[in-house]
XYZ file of N, CA and C in Angstrom:
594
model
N -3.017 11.448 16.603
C -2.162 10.302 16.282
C -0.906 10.357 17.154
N -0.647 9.415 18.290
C 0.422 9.227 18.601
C 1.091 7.672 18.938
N 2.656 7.843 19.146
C 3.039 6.438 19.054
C 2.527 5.425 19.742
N 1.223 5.429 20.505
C 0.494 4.165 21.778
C 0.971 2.742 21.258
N 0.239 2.950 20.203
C 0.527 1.432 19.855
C 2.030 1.008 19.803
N 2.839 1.667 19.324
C 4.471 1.475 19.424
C 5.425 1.150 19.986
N 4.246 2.109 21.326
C 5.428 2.476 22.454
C 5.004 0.812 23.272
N 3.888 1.144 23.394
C 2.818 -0.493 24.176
C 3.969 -1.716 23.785
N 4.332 -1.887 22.719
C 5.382 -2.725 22.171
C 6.422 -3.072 22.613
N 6.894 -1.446 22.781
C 8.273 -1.350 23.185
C 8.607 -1.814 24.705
N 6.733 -1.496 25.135
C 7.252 -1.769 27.045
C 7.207 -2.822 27.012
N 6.613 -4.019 25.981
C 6.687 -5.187 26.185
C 7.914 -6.430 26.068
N 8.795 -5.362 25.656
C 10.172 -6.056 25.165
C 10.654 -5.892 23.967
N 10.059 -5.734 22.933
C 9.933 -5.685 21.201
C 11.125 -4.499 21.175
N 12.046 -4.800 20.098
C 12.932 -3.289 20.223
C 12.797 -2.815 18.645
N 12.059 -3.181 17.873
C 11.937 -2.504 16.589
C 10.754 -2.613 16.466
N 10.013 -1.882 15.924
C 7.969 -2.059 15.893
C 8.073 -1.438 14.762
N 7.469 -1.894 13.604
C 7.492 -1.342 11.995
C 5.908 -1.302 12.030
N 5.661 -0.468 11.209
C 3.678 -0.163 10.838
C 3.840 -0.480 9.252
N 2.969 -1.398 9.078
C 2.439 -2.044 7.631
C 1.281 -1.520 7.058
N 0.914 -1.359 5.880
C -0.203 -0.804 5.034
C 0.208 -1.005 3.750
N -1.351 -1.039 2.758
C -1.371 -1.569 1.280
C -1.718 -0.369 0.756
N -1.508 -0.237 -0.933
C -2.616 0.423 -1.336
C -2.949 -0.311 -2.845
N -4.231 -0.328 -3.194
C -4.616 -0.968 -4.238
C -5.029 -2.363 -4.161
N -5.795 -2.052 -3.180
C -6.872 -3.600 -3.264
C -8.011 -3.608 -4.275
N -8.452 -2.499 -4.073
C -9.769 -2.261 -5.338
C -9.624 -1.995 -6.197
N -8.609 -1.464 -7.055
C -8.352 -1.239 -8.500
C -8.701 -2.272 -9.551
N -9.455 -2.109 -10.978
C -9.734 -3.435 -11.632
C -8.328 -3.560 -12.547
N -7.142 -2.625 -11.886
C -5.425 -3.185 -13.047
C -4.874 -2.751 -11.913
N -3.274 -3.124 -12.639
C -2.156 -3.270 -11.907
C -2.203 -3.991 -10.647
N -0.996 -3.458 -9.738
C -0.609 -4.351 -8.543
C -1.493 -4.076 -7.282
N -1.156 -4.685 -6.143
C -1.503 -4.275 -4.880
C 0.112 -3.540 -4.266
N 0.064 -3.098 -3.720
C 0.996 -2.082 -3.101
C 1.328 -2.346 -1.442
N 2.351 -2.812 -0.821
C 2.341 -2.606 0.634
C 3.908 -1.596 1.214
N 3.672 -1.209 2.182
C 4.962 -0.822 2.560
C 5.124 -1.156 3.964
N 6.588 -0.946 4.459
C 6.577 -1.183 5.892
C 7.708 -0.050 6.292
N 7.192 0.256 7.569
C 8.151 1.210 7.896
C 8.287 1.322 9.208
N 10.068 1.755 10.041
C 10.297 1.570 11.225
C 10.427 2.960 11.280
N 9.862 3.694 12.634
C 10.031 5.036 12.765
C 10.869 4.917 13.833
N 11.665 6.225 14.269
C 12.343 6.516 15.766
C 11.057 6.955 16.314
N 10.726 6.474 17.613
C 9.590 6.574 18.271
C 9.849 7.713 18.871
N 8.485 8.378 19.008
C 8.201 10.225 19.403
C 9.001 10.814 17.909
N 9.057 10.307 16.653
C 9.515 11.600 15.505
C 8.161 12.087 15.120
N 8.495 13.399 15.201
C 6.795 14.055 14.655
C 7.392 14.430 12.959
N 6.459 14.201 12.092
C 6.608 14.692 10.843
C 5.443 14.827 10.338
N 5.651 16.408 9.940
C 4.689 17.520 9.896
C 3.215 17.420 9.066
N 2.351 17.044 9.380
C 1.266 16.770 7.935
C 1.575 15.186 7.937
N 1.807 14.244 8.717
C 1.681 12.556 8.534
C 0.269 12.490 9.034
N -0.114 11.776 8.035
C -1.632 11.057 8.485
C -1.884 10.018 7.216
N -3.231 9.738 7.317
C -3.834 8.378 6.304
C -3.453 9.036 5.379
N -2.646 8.240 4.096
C -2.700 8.730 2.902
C -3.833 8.824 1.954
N -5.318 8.490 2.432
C -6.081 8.598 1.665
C -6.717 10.162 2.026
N -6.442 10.784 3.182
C -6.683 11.869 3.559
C -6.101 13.541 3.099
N -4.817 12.635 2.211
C -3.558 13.677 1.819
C -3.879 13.831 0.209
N -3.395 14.958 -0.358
C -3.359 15.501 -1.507
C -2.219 14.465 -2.159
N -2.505 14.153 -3.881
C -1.260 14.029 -4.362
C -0.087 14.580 -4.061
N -0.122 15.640 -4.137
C 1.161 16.777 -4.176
C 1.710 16.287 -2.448
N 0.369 16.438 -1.662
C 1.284 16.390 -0.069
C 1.891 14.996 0.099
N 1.554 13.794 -0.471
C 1.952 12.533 -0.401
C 3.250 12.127 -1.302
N 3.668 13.151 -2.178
C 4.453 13.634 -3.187
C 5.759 14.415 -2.253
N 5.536 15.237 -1.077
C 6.285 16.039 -0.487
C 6.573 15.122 1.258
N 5.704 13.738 1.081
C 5.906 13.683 2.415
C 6.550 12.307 2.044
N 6.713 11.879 0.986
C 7.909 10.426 0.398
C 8.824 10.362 0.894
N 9.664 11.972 0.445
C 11.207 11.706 0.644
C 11.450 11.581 2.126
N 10.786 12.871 2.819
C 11.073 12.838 4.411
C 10.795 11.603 4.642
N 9.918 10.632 4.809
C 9.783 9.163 5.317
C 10.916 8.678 5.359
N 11.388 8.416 3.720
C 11.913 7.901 3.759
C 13.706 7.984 4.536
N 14.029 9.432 4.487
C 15.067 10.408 5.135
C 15.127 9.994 6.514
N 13.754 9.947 7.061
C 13.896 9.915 8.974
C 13.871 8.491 9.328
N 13.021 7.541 8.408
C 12.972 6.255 8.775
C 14.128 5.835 9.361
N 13.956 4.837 10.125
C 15.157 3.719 10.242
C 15.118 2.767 9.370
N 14.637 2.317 8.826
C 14.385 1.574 7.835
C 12.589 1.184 7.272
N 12.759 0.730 5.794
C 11.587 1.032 5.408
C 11.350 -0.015 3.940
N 10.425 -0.924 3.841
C 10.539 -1.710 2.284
C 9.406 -1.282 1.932
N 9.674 -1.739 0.674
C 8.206 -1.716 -0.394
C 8.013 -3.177 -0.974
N 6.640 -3.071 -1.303
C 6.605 -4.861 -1.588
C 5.385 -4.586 -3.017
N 5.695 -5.487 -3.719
C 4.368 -5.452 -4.655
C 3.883 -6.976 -4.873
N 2.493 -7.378 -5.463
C 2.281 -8.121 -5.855
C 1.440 -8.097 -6.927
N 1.404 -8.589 -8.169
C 1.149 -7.803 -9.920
C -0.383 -8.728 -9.790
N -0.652 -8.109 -11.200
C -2.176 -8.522 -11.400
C -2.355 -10.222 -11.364
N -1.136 -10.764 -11.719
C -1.165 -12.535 -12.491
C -1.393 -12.897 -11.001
N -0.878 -12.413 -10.101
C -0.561 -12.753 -8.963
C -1.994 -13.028 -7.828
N -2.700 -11.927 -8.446
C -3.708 -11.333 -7.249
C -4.903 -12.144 -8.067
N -5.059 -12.546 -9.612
C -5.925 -13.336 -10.205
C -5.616 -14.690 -9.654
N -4.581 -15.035 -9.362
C -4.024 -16.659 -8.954
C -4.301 -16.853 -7.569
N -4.286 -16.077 -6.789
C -4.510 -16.213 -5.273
C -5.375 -15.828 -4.419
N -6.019 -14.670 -5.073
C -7.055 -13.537 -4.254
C -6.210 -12.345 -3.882
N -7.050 -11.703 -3.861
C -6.548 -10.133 -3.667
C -6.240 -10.069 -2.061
N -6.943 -10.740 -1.253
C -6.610 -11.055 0.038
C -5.223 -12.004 0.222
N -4.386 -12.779 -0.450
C -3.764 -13.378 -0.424
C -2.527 -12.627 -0.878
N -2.767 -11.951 -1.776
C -1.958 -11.033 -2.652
C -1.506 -10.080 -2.130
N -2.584 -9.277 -0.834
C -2.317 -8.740 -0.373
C -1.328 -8.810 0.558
N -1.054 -9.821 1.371
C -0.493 -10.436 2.428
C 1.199 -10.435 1.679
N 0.857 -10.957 0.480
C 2.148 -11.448 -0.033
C 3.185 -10.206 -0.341
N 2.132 -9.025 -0.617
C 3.167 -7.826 -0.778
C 3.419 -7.330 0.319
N 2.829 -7.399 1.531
C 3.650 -7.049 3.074
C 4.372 -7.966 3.670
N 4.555 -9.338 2.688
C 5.579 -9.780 3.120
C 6.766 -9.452 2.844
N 6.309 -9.039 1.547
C 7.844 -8.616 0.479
C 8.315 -7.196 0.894
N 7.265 -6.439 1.543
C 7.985 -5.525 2.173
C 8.609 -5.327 3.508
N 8.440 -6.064 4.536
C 8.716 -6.722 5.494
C 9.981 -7.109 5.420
N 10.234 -8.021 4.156
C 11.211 -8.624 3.706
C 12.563 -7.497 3.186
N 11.812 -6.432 2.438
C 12.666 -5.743 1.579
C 13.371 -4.593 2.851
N 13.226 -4.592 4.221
C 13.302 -3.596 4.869
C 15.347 -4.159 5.410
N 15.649 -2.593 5.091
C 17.117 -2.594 5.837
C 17.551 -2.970 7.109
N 16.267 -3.181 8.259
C 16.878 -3.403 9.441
C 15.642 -4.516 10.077
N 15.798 -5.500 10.512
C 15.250 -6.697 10.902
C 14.105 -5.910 12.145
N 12.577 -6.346 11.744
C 12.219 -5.593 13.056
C 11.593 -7.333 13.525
N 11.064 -6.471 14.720
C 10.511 -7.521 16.210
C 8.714 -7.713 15.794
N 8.829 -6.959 15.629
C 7.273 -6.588 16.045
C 6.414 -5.930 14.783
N 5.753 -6.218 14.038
C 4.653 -5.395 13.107
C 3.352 -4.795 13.826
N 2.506 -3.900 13.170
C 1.974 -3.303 13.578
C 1.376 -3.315 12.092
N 0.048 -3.670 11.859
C -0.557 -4.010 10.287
C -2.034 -3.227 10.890
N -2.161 -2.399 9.305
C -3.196 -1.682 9.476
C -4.694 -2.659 8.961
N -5.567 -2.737 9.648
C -6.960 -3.403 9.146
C -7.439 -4.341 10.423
N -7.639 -5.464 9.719
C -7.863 -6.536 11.176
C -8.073 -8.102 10.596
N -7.395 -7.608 9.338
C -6.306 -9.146 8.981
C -5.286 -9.100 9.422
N -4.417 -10.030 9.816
C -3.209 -10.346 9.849
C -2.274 -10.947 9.433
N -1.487 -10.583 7.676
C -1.210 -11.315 7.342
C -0.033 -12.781 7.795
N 0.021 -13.368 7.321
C 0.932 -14.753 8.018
C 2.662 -13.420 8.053
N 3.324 -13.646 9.248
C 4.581 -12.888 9.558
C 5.442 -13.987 10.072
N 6.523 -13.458 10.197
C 8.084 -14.416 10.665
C 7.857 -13.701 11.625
N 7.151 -12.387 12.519
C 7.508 -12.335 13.699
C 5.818 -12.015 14.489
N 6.376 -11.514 15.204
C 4.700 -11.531 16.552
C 4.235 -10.011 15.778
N 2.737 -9.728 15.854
C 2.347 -8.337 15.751
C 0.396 -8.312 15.813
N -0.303 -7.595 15.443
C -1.226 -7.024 16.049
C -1.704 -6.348 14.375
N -3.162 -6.425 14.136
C -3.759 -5.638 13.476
C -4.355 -4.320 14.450
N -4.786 -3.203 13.272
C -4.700 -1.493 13.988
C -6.274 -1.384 13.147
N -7.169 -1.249 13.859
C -7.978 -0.911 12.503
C -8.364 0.392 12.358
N -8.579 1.138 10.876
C -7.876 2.281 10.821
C -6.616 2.726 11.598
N -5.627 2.112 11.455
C -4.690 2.261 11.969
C -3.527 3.469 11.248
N -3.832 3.528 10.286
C -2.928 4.939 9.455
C -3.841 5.991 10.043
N -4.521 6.140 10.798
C -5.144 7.469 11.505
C -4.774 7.287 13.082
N -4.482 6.327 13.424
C -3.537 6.001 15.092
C -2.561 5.877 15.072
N -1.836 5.288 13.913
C -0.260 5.141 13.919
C 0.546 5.958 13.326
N 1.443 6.709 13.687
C 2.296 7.067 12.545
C 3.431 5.914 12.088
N 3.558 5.148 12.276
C 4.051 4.348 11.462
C 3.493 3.657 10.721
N 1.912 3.457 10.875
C 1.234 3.011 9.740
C 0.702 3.716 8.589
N 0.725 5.310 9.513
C 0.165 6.228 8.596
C 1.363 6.640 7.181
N 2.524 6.682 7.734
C 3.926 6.433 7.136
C 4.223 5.334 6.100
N 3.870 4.193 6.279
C 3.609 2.823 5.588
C 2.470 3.334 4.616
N 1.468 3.953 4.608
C 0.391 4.220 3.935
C 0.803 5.331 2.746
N 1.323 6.099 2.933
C 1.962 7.142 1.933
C 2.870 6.578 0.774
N 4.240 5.746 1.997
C 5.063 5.063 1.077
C 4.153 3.778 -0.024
N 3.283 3.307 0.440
C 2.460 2.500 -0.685
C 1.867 2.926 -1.856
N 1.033 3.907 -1.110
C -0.217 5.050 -2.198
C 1.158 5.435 -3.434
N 2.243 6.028 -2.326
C 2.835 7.027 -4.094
C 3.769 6.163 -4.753
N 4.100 5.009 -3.984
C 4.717 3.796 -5.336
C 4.187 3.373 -5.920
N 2.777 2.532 -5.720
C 1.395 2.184 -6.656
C 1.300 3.484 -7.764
N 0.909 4.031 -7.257
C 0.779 5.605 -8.079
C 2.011 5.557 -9.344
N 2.803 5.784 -8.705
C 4.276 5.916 -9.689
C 4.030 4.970 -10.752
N 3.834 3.594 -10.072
C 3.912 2.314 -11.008
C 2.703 3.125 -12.383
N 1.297 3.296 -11.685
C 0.598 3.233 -13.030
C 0.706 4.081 -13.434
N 1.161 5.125 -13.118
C 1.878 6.463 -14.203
C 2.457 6.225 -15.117
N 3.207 5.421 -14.981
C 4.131 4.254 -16.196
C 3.485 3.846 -17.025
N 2.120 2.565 -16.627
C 1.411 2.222 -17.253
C 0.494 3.057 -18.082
N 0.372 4.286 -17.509
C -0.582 5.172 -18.317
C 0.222 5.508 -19.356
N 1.522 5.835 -19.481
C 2.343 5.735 -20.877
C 2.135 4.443 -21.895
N 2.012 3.071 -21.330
C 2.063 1.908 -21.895
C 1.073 2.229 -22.706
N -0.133 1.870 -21.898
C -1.292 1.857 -22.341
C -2.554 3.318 -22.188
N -2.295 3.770 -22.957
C -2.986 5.400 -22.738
C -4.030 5.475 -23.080
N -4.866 4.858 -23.966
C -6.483 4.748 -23.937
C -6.931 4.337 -22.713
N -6.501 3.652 -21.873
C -7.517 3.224 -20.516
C -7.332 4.977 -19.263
N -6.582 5.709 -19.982
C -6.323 6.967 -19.266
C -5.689 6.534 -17.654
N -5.076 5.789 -17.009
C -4.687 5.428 -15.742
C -3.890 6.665 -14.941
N -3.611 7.899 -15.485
C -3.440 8.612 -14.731
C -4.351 9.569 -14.158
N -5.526 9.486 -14.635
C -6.310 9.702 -14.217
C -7.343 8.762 -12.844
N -6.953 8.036 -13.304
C -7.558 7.332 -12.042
C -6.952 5.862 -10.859
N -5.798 5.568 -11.976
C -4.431 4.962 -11.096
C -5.408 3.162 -11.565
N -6.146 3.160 -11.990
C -6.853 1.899 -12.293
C -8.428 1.181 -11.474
N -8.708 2.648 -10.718
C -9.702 2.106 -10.007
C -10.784 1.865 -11.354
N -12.396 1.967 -10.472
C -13.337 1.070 -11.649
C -14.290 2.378 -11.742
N -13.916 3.762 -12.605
C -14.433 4.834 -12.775
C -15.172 4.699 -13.835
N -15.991 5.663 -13.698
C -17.188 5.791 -15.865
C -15.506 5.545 -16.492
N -14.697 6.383 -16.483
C -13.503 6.809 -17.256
C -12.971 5.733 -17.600
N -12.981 4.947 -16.720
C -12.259 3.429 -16.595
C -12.945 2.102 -17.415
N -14.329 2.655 -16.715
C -15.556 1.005 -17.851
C -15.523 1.492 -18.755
N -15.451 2.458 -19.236
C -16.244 2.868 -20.447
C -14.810 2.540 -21.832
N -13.337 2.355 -21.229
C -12.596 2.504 -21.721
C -12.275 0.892 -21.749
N -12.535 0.439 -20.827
C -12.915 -1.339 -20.731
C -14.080 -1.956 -21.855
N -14.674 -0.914 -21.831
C -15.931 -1.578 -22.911
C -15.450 -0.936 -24.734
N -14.460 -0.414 -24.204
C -14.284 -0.249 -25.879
C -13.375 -1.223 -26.790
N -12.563 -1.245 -25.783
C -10.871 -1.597 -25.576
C -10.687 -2.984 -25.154
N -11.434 -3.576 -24.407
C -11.161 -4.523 -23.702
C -10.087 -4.585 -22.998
N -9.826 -6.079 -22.290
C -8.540 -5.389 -20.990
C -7.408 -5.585 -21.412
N -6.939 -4.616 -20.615
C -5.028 -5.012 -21.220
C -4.498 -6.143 -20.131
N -3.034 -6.457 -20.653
C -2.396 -7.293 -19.952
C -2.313 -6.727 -18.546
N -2.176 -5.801 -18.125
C -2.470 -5.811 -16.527
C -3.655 -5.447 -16.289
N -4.539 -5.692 -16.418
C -5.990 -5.781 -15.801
C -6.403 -6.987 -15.113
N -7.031 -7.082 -13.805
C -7.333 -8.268 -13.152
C -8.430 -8.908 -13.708
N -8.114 -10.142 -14.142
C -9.464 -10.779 -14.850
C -10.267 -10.992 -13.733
N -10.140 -11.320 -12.827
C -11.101 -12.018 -11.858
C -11.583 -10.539 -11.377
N -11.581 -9.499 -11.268
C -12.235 -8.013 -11.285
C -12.862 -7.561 -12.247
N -12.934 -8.347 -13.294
C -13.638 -7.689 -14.246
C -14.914 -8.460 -15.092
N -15.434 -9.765 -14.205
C -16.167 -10.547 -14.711
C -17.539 -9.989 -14.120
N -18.015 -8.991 -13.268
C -19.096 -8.482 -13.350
C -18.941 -7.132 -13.759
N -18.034 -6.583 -14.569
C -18.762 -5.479 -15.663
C -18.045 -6.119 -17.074
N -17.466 -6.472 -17.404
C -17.628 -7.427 -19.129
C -18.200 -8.639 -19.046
N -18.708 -9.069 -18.085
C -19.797 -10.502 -18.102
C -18.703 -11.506 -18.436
């Protein structure tokens, strides 16, 4: 993983290049998750890669530094009412806008992991697998995973029969089986859950 894609940016004129990533598209509750983040180009930080590749604990230890070295960095969410009303593809978009939006320093240029692109106020480029080429996407990917995370940790207090810390809301035995007893709670995506409660 190094800055190519970043730097490619930078020779092009762009003087801020931020890397975008979600987490929680597939979950059948809670939100979708995006973050955005501007790195100083060439910062190495130690153990950055895809956050789906990283331990709780290491995605837990690699938050604060992000957030410490960044130049700036938002978080964006978009809730279940949201992602039932629009699509999860739409929803998605909408929380990298809001993080885009939520960031301390105006960038030029995005750098979005996948090979959608959501609608932006400025010029940028999908990465696919791009949190394994970028460190700024891979960076964006951490900061998403452990705020999503955080969020349903919460929720697993709310609502503690669906067990969500155990599985953050994806669609596990742990998860249907607690759907088929229980039925759904207020953050559960209805439109995710019409082919396993019919």
């Amino acid at each position: 993983m190094d800055y190519t894609y970043e730097h490619n940016a930078y020779l092009r004129g762009f003087t801020a290049v931020c890397g975008i990533d979600e987490a929680g598209r597939g979950p059948l509750a809670g939100p979708v998750c995006a973050a955005a983040v501007l790195l100083p180009e060439g910062l190495v930080i130690d153990g950055l890669n895809d956050s789906k590749k990283l331990s709780e604990k290491k995605r837990e230890l690699l938050f604060p530094v992000i957030q410490e070295n960044a130049l700036a960095f938002g978080i964006g969410f978009a809730d279940e009412k949201e992602i039932d009303e629009i699509n999860i593809l739409q929803a998605t978009f909408l929380a990298m806008h809001r993080a885009f939006d939520a960031m301390q320093r105006r960038c030029d240029y995005v750098l979005v992991d996948g090979n959608r692109m959501p609608p932006m106020p400025v010029p940028g480029e999908t990465v696919v697998k791009g949190d394994a080429k970028s460190p700024s996407i891979a960076a964006a990917s951490i900061l998403a995973k452990v705020s999503r995370d955080r969020v349903m940790l919460e929720y697993a207090k709310q609502y503690p029969e669906y067990q969500f810390e155990k599985h953050k809301g994806y669609g596990t035995k742990v998860h249907v089986e607690a759907l088929r007893a229980f039925g759904p709670s207020p953050i559960h995506r209805r439109t995710f859950l019409k082919k396993i409660l019919g």
